[in-house]
Structures are given as C-alpha cells and as structure tokens.
Amino acid sequence: MANVVASSPQPDFNLVSQGLQLASSELAKCPNIPALQQGQSILDAIQRLSDTLNQARRETRESFREVGERLGRIDSRLDALETRVSTLDSRVSTLTSRVVAAERNAVARLHNRMLHSVDEELRPLYDTQNRPINQFPRTPRLLEAMRGAILNTVLEALGESTDGSIDQRRLTVRLLIGLRTDVP
C-alpha cells in the first residue's frame, strides 16, 4: 500500500502556505473597502431613508383620510342639492299643471259664458292637477240639480271653500264655471 500512496500526486505544502499567506494578506485589506469602512454611515443613511419613507406614508395616509372626509362632505352636499332640485322639480311640475289647468279653465269659462240655454253642453273645468273634475255637470240644468256632496266635490277640485248653504255653493260653482246670471 505504500506504493499506491507514493505514486499519487501529493500536496505541495509550500504552495498551500503561500496561498494562505496571500489570502491572509488580501483579507487583511477588507476593512479598506468603502462599504465596510463606512458601514455605519451607510446604515445611518438607510435608516434616515426608511424614516423619510415612513413619514411620507403617514402623511399620504393622512392626506387620503382628509380627502375622504372632504369627499364625504361633498357627497352629502350633493345629496342635499339633489333633494332640493327634486323638490324644486316637483314644485315646477305642480305649478305647470296648475297653470295649464288655469288656462284650460279660462277657455272653458269663456265658452260657458256664451251659453244661452240651460240644456247646452258646458265645457268642463279641470282641477289643480290638470285632471277633468269628477262629477262635473254636463249642462246648466244639471248644475241646478246638484246637491251638497257633489257640489263639494266640484268646489274642492277647484280649491274653493265648501262653506255656506247649498244655494250659496251652487252660485259659487256657477260663477267658477263662468255662467252668466241671466242663464237660468
């Protein structure tokens, strides 16, 4: 077995020693590397950068929170404005209906004023929502036959009082319809 060991290549310890000395002298220079020389200042700079980024995150979150609150207030104001516009739209619609009904009623009154007979057909009036008045008399003769509840229906549809006797209410309806007093 001694022959096998002698014929195999053997380490040159002089070379190993030189290599270790070379490695040792080069490793001794490692503290001269700028990154290692200024290691603490680099760590301090990284910490400052980290602190700056954390502060920026906090400020950004705070800004987003403030923007969210402002958007919430704007949203509330828009909701209130939308409600007001809707209410205004409803009022305009109601007013439009009343104006159209008033115009239609003015034309009907002119027509009814020209009647000469109690059997001529009346032009019907419209309520404040611009709908034909329910139970409106078709002729002056039928108006004279109207009683309390029906008279009240016509008066209420025109936004008038239902106070007074049947004769007073009938006269009010005659005037509202536009009938002349000389037509029986």
Short mmCIF file of N, CA and C in Angstrom, two decimals:
data_model
loop_
_atom_site.label_atom_id
_atom_site.label_comp_id
_atom_site.label_asym_id
_atom_site.label_seq_id
_atom_site.Cartn_x
_atom_site.Cartn_y
_atom_site.Cartn_z
N MET A 1 0.79 -1.16 0.00
CA MET A 1 0.00 0.00 0.00
C MET A 1 0.85 1.24 0.00
N ALA A 2 2.04 1.11 0.43
CA ALA A 2 2.96 2.24 0.42
C ALA A 2 3.26 2.68 -0.99
N ASN A 3 3.23 1.80 -1.94
CA ASN A 3 3.48 2.13 -3.34
C ASN A 3 2.37 3.00 -3.93
N VAL A 4 1.14 2.74 -3.55
CA VAL A 4 -0.01 3.47 -4.11
C VAL A 4 0.04 4.91 -3.64
N VAL A 5 0.39 5.15 -2.41
CA VAL A 5 0.42 6.49 -1.87
C VAL A 5 1.56 7.27 -2.50
N ALA A 6 2.70 6.64 -2.70
CA ALA A 6 3.85 7.34 -3.25
C ALA A 6 3.63 7.71 -4.69
N SER A 7 2.88 6.95 -5.45
CA SER A 7 2.69 7.25 -6.86
C SER A 7 1.57 8.26 -7.09
N SER A 8 0.71 8.53 -6.10
CA SER A 8 -0.37 9.50 -6.26
C SER A 8 0.18 10.90 -6.06
N PRO A 9 -0.42 11.87 -6.69
CA PRO A 9 0.08 13.24 -6.52
C PRO A 9 -0.05 13.67 -5.07
N GLN A 10 0.91 14.40 -4.58
CA GLN A 10 0.97 14.83 -3.18
C GLN A 10 0.84 16.35 -3.12
N PRO A 11 0.21 16.84 -2.02
CA PRO A 11 0.08 18.28 -1.89
C PRO A 11 1.43 18.94 -1.66
N ASP A 12 1.54 20.16 -2.23
CA ASP A 12 2.76 20.93 -2.02
C ASP A 12 2.45 21.93 -0.93
N PHE A 13 2.88 21.63 0.29
CA PHE A 13 2.55 22.47 1.43
C PHE A 13 3.19 23.84 1.33
N ASN A 14 4.24 23.96 0.59
CA ASN A 14 4.82 25.29 0.39
C ASN A 14 3.85 26.16 -0.40
N LEU A 15 3.24 25.54 -1.43
CA LEU A 15 2.25 26.30 -2.22
C LEU A 15 1.02 26.63 -1.36
N VAL A 16 0.61 25.66 -0.57
CA VAL A 16 -0.56 25.89 0.30
C VAL A 16 -0.22 27.02 1.26
N SER A 17 0.98 27.00 1.83
CA SER A 17 1.39 28.03 2.77
C SER A 17 1.42 29.38 2.09
N GLN A 18 1.94 29.44 0.87
CA GLN A 18 1.99 30.72 0.14
C GLN A 18 0.57 31.20 -0.14
N GLY A 19 -0.32 30.27 -0.55
CA GLY A 19 -1.70 30.65 -0.86
C GLY A 19 -2.41 31.19 0.36
N LEU A 20 -2.18 30.55 1.49
CA LEU A 20 -2.83 31.02 2.72
C LEU A 20 -2.27 32.37 3.13
N GLN A 21 -0.97 32.57 2.93
CA GLN A 21 -0.38 33.87 3.25
C GLN A 21 -0.96 34.94 2.34
N LEU A 22 -1.10 34.60 1.04
CA LEU A 22 -1.67 35.56 0.09
C LEU A 22 -3.12 35.87 0.47
N ALA A 23 -3.91 34.87 0.79
CA ALA A 23 -5.31 35.06 1.18
C ALA A 23 -5.37 35.89 2.45
N SER A 24 -4.48 35.61 3.41
CA SER A 24 -4.47 36.33 4.68
C SER A 24 -4.15 37.79 4.46
N SER A 25 -3.18 38.08 3.59
CA SER A 25 -2.81 39.49 3.38
C SER A 25 -3.93 40.22 2.64
N GLU A 26 -4.62 39.54 1.73
CA GLU A 26 -5.73 40.19 1.00
C GLU A 26 -6.93 40.39 1.91
N LEU A 27 -7.23 39.42 2.75
CA LEU A 27 -8.34 39.55 3.69
C LEU A 27 -8.07 40.67 4.69
N ALA A 28 -6.81 40.89 5.01
CA ALA A 28 -6.45 41.97 5.92
C ALA A 28 -6.80 43.33 5.32
N LYS A 29 -6.94 43.43 4.01
CA LYS A 29 -7.28 44.70 3.34
C LYS A 29 -8.80 44.94 3.28
N CYS A 30 -9.61 43.97 3.64
CA CYS A 30 -11.08 44.10 3.56
C CYS A 30 -11.61 45.32 4.31
N PRO A 31 -11.08 45.66 5.46
CA PRO A 31 -11.61 46.86 6.13
C PRO A 31 -11.44 48.13 5.30
N ASN A 32 -10.55 48.09 4.27
CA ASN A 32 -10.35 49.27 3.43
C ASN A 32 -11.46 49.43 2.37
N ILE A 33 -12.34 48.42 2.18
CA ILE A 33 -13.43 48.53 1.21
C ILE A 33 -14.37 49.63 1.70
N PRO A 34 -14.73 50.62 0.81
CA PRO A 34 -15.57 51.75 1.26
C PRO A 34 -16.86 51.31 1.94
N ALA A 35 -17.51 50.29 1.42
CA ALA A 35 -18.76 49.85 2.02
C ALA A 35 -18.54 49.37 3.44
N LEU A 36 -17.41 48.74 3.68
CA LEU A 36 -17.14 48.27 5.03
C LEU A 36 -16.56 49.37 5.91
N GLN A 37 -15.78 50.27 5.30
CA GLN A 37 -15.21 51.38 6.06
C GLN A 37 -16.31 52.29 6.57
N GLN A 38 -17.32 52.55 5.71
CA GLN A 38 -18.38 53.50 6.06
C GLN A 38 -19.68 52.76 6.36
N GLY A 39 -19.58 51.58 6.84
CA GLY A 39 -20.74 50.74 7.12
C GLY A 39 -21.77 51.43 8.00
N GLN A 40 -21.33 52.06 9.08
CA GLN A 40 -22.28 52.71 9.99
C GLN A 40 -22.94 53.90 9.31
N SER A 41 -22.17 54.65 8.53
CA SER A 41 -22.78 55.81 7.86
C SER A 41 -23.79 55.35 6.81
N ILE A 42 -23.49 54.20 6.15
CA ILE A 42 -24.44 53.65 5.18
C ILE A 42 -25.70 53.18 5.92
N LEU A 43 -25.53 52.51 7.06
CA LEU A 43 -26.68 52.08 7.85
C LEU A 43 -27.50 53.28 8.33
N ASP A 44 -26.79 54.33 8.74
CA ASP A 44 -27.49 55.54 9.18
C ASP A 44 -28.28 56.16 8.03
N ALA A 45 -27.69 56.18 6.84
CA ALA A 45 -28.38 56.73 5.66
C ALA A 45 -29.60 55.89 5.31
N ILE A 46 -29.45 54.58 5.39
CA ILE A 46 -30.59 53.69 5.12
C ILE A 46 -31.70 53.93 6.15
N GLN A 47 -31.33 54.13 7.42
CA GLN A 47 -32.32 54.39 8.47
C GLN A 47 -33.04 55.72 8.21
N ARG A 48 -32.26 56.74 7.81
CA ARG A 48 -32.88 58.05 7.51
C ARG A 48 -33.85 57.91 6.34
N LEU A 49 -33.44 57.17 5.32
CA LEU A 49 -34.30 56.94 4.15
C LEU A 49 -35.57 56.20 4.57
N SER A 50 -35.40 55.19 5.43
CA SER A 50 -36.55 54.43 5.93
C SER A 50 -37.49 55.34 6.73
N ASP A 51 -36.89 56.20 7.59
CA ASP A 51 -37.71 57.14 8.38
C ASP A 51 -38.46 58.10 7.47
N THR A 52 -37.78 58.60 6.44
CA THR A 52 -38.40 59.52 5.48
C THR A 52 -39.56 58.84 4.76
N LEU A 53 -39.35 57.60 4.34
CA LEU A 53 -40.42 56.86 3.66
C LEU A 53 -41.60 56.61 4.59
N ASN A 54 -41.33 56.26 5.84
CA ASN A 54 -42.40 56.05 6.81
C ASN A 54 -43.19 57.33 7.05
N GLN A 55 -42.48 58.46 7.16
CA GLN A 55 -43.15 59.75 7.34
C GLN A 55 -44.00 60.08 6.11
N ALA A 56 -43.46 59.82 4.93
CA ALA A 56 -44.21 60.07 3.70
C ALA A 56 -45.48 59.20 3.66
N ARG A 57 -45.37 57.95 4.10
CA ARG A 57 -46.54 57.06 4.15
C ARG A 57 -47.60 57.61 5.11
N ARG A 58 -47.14 58.05 6.30
CA ARG A 58 -48.08 58.60 7.28
C ARG A 58 -48.78 59.84 6.71
N GLU A 59 -47.99 60.72 6.10
CA GLU A 59 -48.57 61.94 5.52
C GLU A 59 -49.53 61.61 4.39
N THR A 60 -49.16 60.61 3.58
CA THR A 60 -50.04 60.20 2.48
C THR A 60 -51.35 59.64 3.01
N ARG A 61 -51.26 58.78 4.04
CA ARG A 61 -52.47 58.22 4.65
C ARG A 61 -53.35 59.35 5.21
N GLU A 62 -52.71 60.29 5.89
CA GLU A 62 -53.46 61.42 6.47
C GLU A 62 -54.11 62.24 5.36
N SER A 63 -53.37 62.47 4.29
CA SER A 63 -53.93 63.22 3.16
C SER A 63 -55.12 62.48 2.55
N PHE A 64 -54.98 61.17 2.38
CA PHE A 64 -56.09 60.38 1.83
C PHE A 64 -57.30 60.40 2.78
N ARG A 65 -57.03 60.35 4.07
CA ARG A 65 -58.13 60.42 5.04
C ARG A 65 -58.85 61.76 4.93
N GLU A 66 -58.07 62.84 4.84
CA GLU A 66 -58.67 64.18 4.70
C GLU A 66 -59.44 64.30 3.40
N VAL A 67 -58.88 63.77 2.32
CA VAL A 67 -59.58 63.79 1.03
C VAL A 67 -60.88 62.99 1.14
N GLY A 68 -60.82 61.83 1.81
CA GLY A 68 -62.02 61.01 2.00
C GLY A 68 -63.09 61.76 2.78
N GLU A 69 -62.67 62.48 3.83
CA GLU A 69 -63.63 63.26 4.61
C GLU A 69 -64.24 64.37 3.76
N ARG A 70 -63.39 65.05 2.99
CA ARG A 70 -63.90 66.12 2.11
C ARG A 70 -64.86 65.56 1.07
N LEU A 71 -64.50 64.42 0.48
CA LEU A 71 -65.40 63.80 -0.49
C LEU A 71 -66.71 63.40 0.15
N GLY A 72 -66.65 62.95 1.40
CA GLY A 72 -67.89 62.62 2.13
C GLY A 72 -68.76 63.84 2.32
N ARG A 73 -68.13 64.97 2.67
CA ARG A 73 -68.90 66.22 2.83
C ARG A 73 -69.46 66.68 1.50
N ILE A 74 -68.66 66.56 0.45
CA ILE A 74 -69.14 66.95 -0.89
C ILE A 74 -70.30 66.05 -1.29
N ASP A 75 -70.18 64.76 -1.02
CA ASP A 75 -71.25 63.81 -1.35
C ASP A 75 -72.53 64.17 -0.60
N SER A 76 -72.39 64.53 0.67
CA SER A 76 -73.56 64.93 1.46
C SER A 76 -74.19 66.19 0.88
N ARG A 77 -73.36 67.13 0.50
CA ARG A 77 -73.89 68.36 -0.11
C ARG A 77 -74.58 68.07 -1.43
N LEU A 78 -74.00 67.18 -2.22
CA LEU A 78 -74.62 66.81 -3.49
C LEU A 78 -75.97 66.12 -3.26
N ASP A 79 -76.03 65.26 -2.23
CA ASP A 79 -77.30 64.61 -1.90
C ASP A 79 -78.35 65.65 -1.52
N ALA A 80 -77.93 66.62 -0.68
CA ALA A 80 -78.86 67.68 -0.27
C ALA A 80 -79.30 68.50 -1.49
N LEU A 81 -78.36 68.80 -2.36
CA LEU A 81 -78.67 69.57 -3.56
C LEU A 81 -79.62 68.78 -4.47
N GLU A 82 -79.36 67.49 -4.59
CA GLU A 82 -80.23 66.64 -5.40
C GLU A 82 -81.65 66.62 -4.84
N THR A 83 -81.76 66.57 -3.51
CA THR A 83 -83.08 66.60 -2.87
C THR A 83 -83.77 67.92 -3.15
N ARG A 84 -83.01 69.01 -3.05
CA ARG A 84 -83.61 70.33 -3.31
C ARG A 84 -84.03 70.46 -4.76
N VAL A 85 -83.21 69.96 -5.68
CA VAL A 85 -83.56 70.02 -7.10
C VAL A 85 -84.80 69.18 -7.37
N SER A 86 -84.87 68.02 -6.73
CA SER A 86 -86.04 67.14 -6.91
C SER A 86 -87.29 67.83 -6.39
N THR A 87 -87.17 68.48 -5.22
CA THR A 87 -88.30 69.21 -4.66
C THR A 87 -88.69 70.35 -5.58
N LEU A 88 -87.70 71.06 -6.07
CA LEU A 88 -87.98 72.17 -6.99
C LEU A 88 -88.63 71.66 -8.26
N ASP A 89 -88.14 70.54 -8.77
CA ASP A 89 -88.72 69.94 -9.97
C ASP A 89 -90.18 69.58 -9.73
N SER A 90 -90.46 69.02 -8.56
CA SER A 90 -91.84 68.66 -8.22
C SER A 90 -92.71 69.91 -8.13
N ARG A 91 -92.17 70.96 -7.54
CA ARG A 91 -92.94 72.22 -7.43
C ARG A 91 -93.20 72.82 -8.81
N VAL A 92 -92.18 72.78 -9.66
CA VAL A 92 -92.35 73.32 -11.02
C VAL A 92 -93.40 72.50 -11.77
N SER A 93 -93.35 71.19 -11.59
CA SER A 93 -94.33 70.32 -12.25
C SER A 93 -95.74 70.64 -11.76
N THR A 94 -95.88 70.82 -10.44
CA THR A 94 -97.19 71.17 -9.87
C THR A 94 -97.65 72.52 -10.39
N LEU A 95 -96.74 73.47 -10.41
CA LEU A 95 -97.07 74.80 -10.90
C LEU A 95 -97.46 74.75 -12.38
N THR A 96 -96.73 73.97 -13.16
CA THR A 96 -97.05 73.82 -14.58
C THR A 96 -98.45 73.25 -14.75
N SER A 97 -98.76 72.21 -13.96
CA SER A 97 -100.11 71.62 -14.03
C SER A 97 -101.17 72.65 -13.69
N ARG A 98 -100.90 73.45 -12.67
CA ARG A 98 -101.88 74.47 -12.26
C ARG A 98 -102.05 75.54 -13.34
N VAL A 99 -100.94 75.94 -13.94
CA VAL A 99 -101.02 76.97 -14.99
C VAL A 99 -101.79 76.44 -16.20
N VAL A 100 -101.48 75.21 -16.59
CA VAL A 100 -102.19 74.62 -17.73
C VAL A 100 -103.68 74.48 -17.40
N ALA A 101 -103.99 74.03 -16.18
CA ALA A 101 -105.40 73.90 -15.77
C ALA A 101 -106.07 75.28 -15.77
N ALA A 102 -105.37 76.29 -15.28
CA ALA A 102 -105.95 77.64 -15.25
C ALA A 102 -106.22 78.14 -16.67
N GLU A 103 -105.31 77.87 -17.58
CA GLU A 103 -105.52 78.29 -18.98
C GLU A 103 -106.70 77.54 -19.59
N ARG A 104 -106.76 76.24 -19.37
CA ARG A 104 -107.88 75.45 -19.90
C ARG A 104 -109.19 75.92 -19.30
N ASN A 105 -109.17 76.22 -17.99
CA ASN A 105 -110.39 76.68 -17.32
C ASN A 105 -110.82 78.05 -17.83
N ALA A 106 -109.85 78.90 -18.14
CA ALA A 106 -110.19 80.23 -18.67
C ALA A 106 -110.91 80.09 -20.02
N VAL A 107 -110.41 79.20 -20.87
CA VAL A 107 -111.05 78.96 -22.17
C VAL A 107 -112.44 78.37 -21.96
N ALA A 108 -112.56 77.41 -21.02
CA ALA A 108 -113.86 76.78 -20.74
C ALA A 108 -114.84 77.82 -20.21
N ARG A 109 -114.39 78.71 -19.35
CA ARG A 109 -115.28 79.75 -18.81
C ARG A 109 -115.78 80.68 -19.91
N LEU A 110 -114.88 81.02 -20.84
CA LEU A 110 -115.32 81.86 -21.97
C LEU A 110 -116.40 81.14 -22.77
N HIS A 111 -116.18 79.89 -23.04
CA HIS A 111 -117.18 79.09 -23.77
C HIS A 111 -118.49 79.04 -22.98
N ASN A 112 -118.39 78.72 -21.68
CA ASN A 112 -119.59 78.58 -20.85
C ASN A 112 -120.33 79.91 -20.70
N ARG A 113 -119.62 81.01 -20.78
CA ARG A 113 -120.23 82.34 -20.65
C ARG A 113 -121.13 82.63 -21.86
N MET A 114 -120.86 81.98 -22.98
CA MET A 114 -121.62 82.24 -24.20
C MET A 114 -122.88 81.39 -24.32
N LEU A 115 -123.10 80.49 -23.37
CA LEU A 115 -124.28 79.63 -23.45
C LEU A 115 -125.56 80.46 -23.27
N HIS A 116 -126.61 80.06 -24.02
CA HIS A 116 -127.88 80.79 -23.94
C HIS A 116 -129.01 79.92 -23.41
N SER A 117 -128.77 78.62 -23.27
CA SER A 117 -129.82 77.70 -22.86
C SER A 117 -129.30 76.81 -21.75
N VAL A 118 -130.20 76.40 -20.86
CA VAL A 118 -129.83 75.54 -19.74
C VAL A 118 -129.52 74.12 -20.20
N ASP A 119 -129.83 73.81 -21.46
CA ASP A 119 -129.58 72.46 -21.97
C ASP A 119 -128.35 72.38 -22.86
N GLU A 120 -127.68 73.52 -23.09
CA GLU A 120 -126.44 73.48 -23.88
C GLU A 120 -125.34 72.84 -23.04
N GLU A 121 -124.43 72.20 -23.72
CA GLU A 121 -123.37 71.47 -23.02
C GLU A 121 -122.30 72.42 -22.49
N LEU A 122 -121.97 72.22 -21.23
CA LEU A 122 -120.91 73.00 -20.59
C LEU A 122 -119.54 72.44 -20.99
N ARG A 123 -118.58 73.33 -21.12
CA ARG A 123 -117.20 72.88 -21.29
C ARG A 123 -116.68 72.60 -19.88
N PRO A 124 -116.18 71.38 -19.59
CA PRO A 124 -115.77 71.03 -18.22
C PRO A 124 -114.51 71.78 -17.79
N LEU A 125 -114.40 71.94 -16.48
CA LEU A 125 -113.21 72.55 -15.88
C LEU A 125 -112.27 71.44 -15.40
N TYR A 126 -111.04 71.87 -15.08
CA TYR A 126 -110.00 70.94 -14.64
C TYR A 126 -109.56 71.30 -13.23
N ASP A 127 -109.20 70.27 -12.45
CA ASP A 127 -108.74 70.52 -11.08
C ASP A 127 -107.32 71.08 -11.08
N THR A 128 -106.79 71.33 -9.90
CA THR A 128 -105.47 71.96 -9.79
C THR A 128 -104.33 71.07 -10.28
N GLN A 129 -104.64 69.78 -10.50
CA GLN A 129 -103.63 68.87 -11.05
C GLN A 129 -103.86 68.63 -12.53
N ASN A 130 -104.70 69.45 -13.13
CA ASN A 130 -104.98 69.43 -14.57
C ASN A 130 -105.71 68.15 -15.01
N ARG A 131 -106.57 67.65 -14.13
CA ARG A 131 -107.40 66.50 -14.47
C ARG A 131 -108.85 66.97 -14.58
N PRO A 132 -109.65 66.38 -15.48
CA PRO A 132 -111.07 66.76 -15.54
C PRO A 132 -111.73 66.54 -14.18
N ILE A 133 -112.57 67.48 -13.79
CA ILE A 133 -113.22 67.39 -12.48
C ILE A 133 -114.27 66.28 -12.52
N ASN A 134 -114.16 65.40 -11.53
CA ASN A 134 -115.11 64.30 -11.40
C ASN A 134 -116.48 64.85 -11.04
N GLN A 135 -117.53 64.32 -11.65
CA GLN A 135 -118.93 64.70 -11.41
C GLN A 135 -119.23 66.14 -11.84
N PHE A 136 -118.47 66.63 -12.79
CA PHE A 136 -118.73 67.98 -13.31
C PHE A 136 -120.06 67.95 -14.08
N PRO A 137 -120.93 68.96 -13.88
CA PRO A 137 -122.24 68.94 -14.57
C PRO A 137 -122.07 69.13 -16.08
N ARG A 138 -122.86 68.39 -16.85
CA ARG A 138 -122.77 68.49 -18.31
C ARG A 138 -123.54 69.69 -18.85
N THR A 139 -124.55 70.13 -18.12
CA THR A 139 -125.36 71.27 -18.58
C THR A 139 -125.69 72.17 -17.39
N PRO A 140 -126.10 73.42 -17.66
CA PRO A 140 -126.54 74.28 -16.55
C PRO A 140 -127.74 73.69 -15.81
N ARG A 141 -128.63 72.99 -16.52
CA ARG A 141 -129.79 72.39 -15.86
C ARG A 141 -129.32 71.35 -14.82
N LEU A 142 -128.32 70.51 -15.18
CA LEU A 142 -127.80 69.52 -14.24
C LEU A 142 -127.09 70.18 -13.06
N LEU A 143 -126.50 71.34 -13.29
CA LEU A 143 -125.87 72.09 -12.20
C LEU A 143 -126.93 72.47 -11.17
N GLU A 144 -128.08 72.90 -11.63
CA GLU A 144 -129.15 73.32 -10.71
C GLU A 144 -129.68 72.14 -9.90
N ALA A 145 -129.51 70.93 -10.42
CA ALA A 145 -130.00 69.74 -9.70
C ALA A 145 -128.96 69.19 -8.73
N MET A 146 -127.74 69.73 -8.77
CA MET A 146 -126.66 69.20 -7.91
C MET A 146 -126.94 69.50 -6.45
N ARG A 147 -126.58 68.56 -5.57
CA ARG A 147 -126.77 68.69 -4.14
C ARG A 147 -125.42 68.77 -3.43
N GLY A 148 -125.44 68.80 -2.12
CA GLY A 148 -124.30 69.05 -1.26
C GLY A 148 -123.00 68.34 -1.57
N ALA A 149 -122.98 67.02 -1.55
CA ALA A 149 -121.73 66.27 -1.71
C ALA A 149 -121.12 66.49 -3.09
N ILE A 150 -121.96 66.50 -4.12
CA ILE A 150 -121.45 66.69 -5.47
C ILE A 150 -120.94 68.12 -5.65
N LEU A 151 -121.68 69.10 -5.09
CA LEU A 151 -121.21 70.49 -5.14
C LEU A 151 -119.85 70.60 -4.44
N ASN A 152 -119.73 69.95 -3.30
CA ASN A 152 -118.46 69.99 -2.55
C ASN A 152 -117.32 69.37 -3.36
N THR A 153 -117.59 68.29 -4.08
CA THR A 153 -116.57 67.64 -4.90
C THR A 153 -116.03 68.62 -5.94
N VAL A 154 -116.93 69.35 -6.60
CA VAL A 154 -116.52 70.32 -7.63
C VAL A 154 -115.76 71.48 -6.98
N LEU A 155 -116.27 71.99 -5.88
CA LEU A 155 -115.60 73.12 -5.20
C LEU A 155 -114.21 72.72 -4.71
N GLU A 156 -114.09 71.57 -4.10
CA GLU A 156 -112.78 71.11 -3.60
C GLU A 156 -111.79 70.89 -4.74
N ALA A 157 -112.29 70.37 -5.87
CA ALA A 157 -111.41 70.15 -7.01
C ALA A 157 -110.85 71.46 -7.54
N LEU A 158 -111.60 72.54 -7.36
CA LEU A 158 -111.14 73.86 -7.81
C LEU A 158 -110.41 74.63 -6.70
N GLY A 159 -110.25 73.98 -5.54
CA GLY A 159 -109.52 74.61 -4.44
C GLY A 159 -110.34 75.66 -3.73
N GLU A 160 -111.66 75.53 -3.78
CA GLU A 160 -112.55 76.52 -3.17
C GLU A 160 -113.15 75.99 -1.87
N SER A 161 -113.69 76.90 -1.08
CA SER A 161 -114.32 76.56 0.20
C SER A 161 -115.65 75.86 -0.04
N THR A 162 -115.99 74.97 0.86
CA THR A 162 -117.29 74.28 0.79
C THR A 162 -118.25 74.82 1.84
N ASP A 163 -117.93 75.97 2.39
CA ASP A 163 -118.80 76.59 3.40
C ASP A 163 -120.02 77.20 2.73
N GLY A 164 -121.06 77.37 3.50
CA GLY A 164 -122.28 78.04 3.03
C GLY A 164 -123.38 77.06 2.72
N SER A 165 -124.54 77.64 2.42
CA SER A 165 -125.72 76.82 2.10
C SER A 165 -125.55 76.21 0.71
N ILE A 166 -126.46 75.29 0.37
CA ILE A 166 -126.42 74.67 -0.95
C ILE A 166 -126.57 75.73 -2.03
N ASP A 167 -127.48 76.69 -1.83
CA ASP A 167 -127.68 77.75 -2.83
C ASP A 167 -126.42 78.60 -2.99
N GLN A 168 -125.75 78.91 -1.88
CA GLN A 168 -124.51 79.71 -1.96
C GLN A 168 -123.42 78.92 -2.69
N ARG A 169 -123.30 77.63 -2.37
CA ARG A 169 -122.29 76.81 -3.03
C ARG A 169 -122.61 76.64 -4.51
N ARG A 170 -123.89 76.48 -4.85
CA ARG A 170 -124.29 76.34 -6.26
C ARG A 170 -123.96 77.63 -7.02
N LEU A 171 -124.23 78.79 -6.40
CA LEU A 171 -123.90 80.07 -7.03
C LEU A 171 -122.39 80.19 -7.25
N THR A 172 -121.60 79.76 -6.26
CA THR A 172 -120.14 79.79 -6.39
C THR A 172 -119.69 78.92 -7.57
N VAL A 173 -120.27 77.74 -7.69
CA VAL A 173 -119.92 76.85 -8.80
C VAL A 173 -120.32 77.51 -10.12
N ARG A 174 -121.51 78.13 -10.19
CA ARG A 174 -121.96 78.82 -11.43
C ARG A 174 -120.93 79.89 -11.82
N LEU A 175 -120.48 80.66 -10.84
CA LEU A 175 -119.52 81.73 -11.14
C LEU A 175 -118.17 81.14 -11.57
N LEU A 176 -117.75 80.07 -10.90
CA LEU A 176 -116.47 79.44 -11.26
C LEU A 176 -116.52 78.82 -12.65
N ILE A 177 -117.68 78.30 -13.03
CA ILE A 177 -117.85 77.71 -14.35
C ILE A 177 -117.86 78.78 -15.43
N GLY A 178 -118.28 79.99 -15.04
CA GLY A 178 -118.33 81.09 -16.00
C GLY A 178 -119.71 81.38 -16.52
N LEU A 179 -120.74 80.80 -15.92
CA LEU A 179 -122.11 81.02 -16.38
C LEU A 179 -122.57 82.45 -16.06
N ARG A 180 -123.30 83.01 -17.00
CA ARG A 180 -123.88 84.33 -16.75
C ARG A 180 -125.06 84.15 -15.80
N THR A 181 -125.39 85.19 -15.11
CA THR A 181 -126.50 85.11 -14.16
C THR A 181 -127.85 85.13 -14.88
N ASP A 182 -127.89 85.57 -16.15
CA ASP A 182 -129.17 85.61 -16.87
C ASP A 182 -129.52 84.28 -17.52
N VAL A 183 -128.62 83.31 -17.49
CA VAL A 183 -128.93 81.96 -17.97
C VAL A 183 -129.46 81.20 -16.76
N PRO A 184 -130.72 80.74 -16.85
CA PRO A 184 -131.33 80.09 -15.68
C PRO A 184 -130.59 78.88 -15.19
#
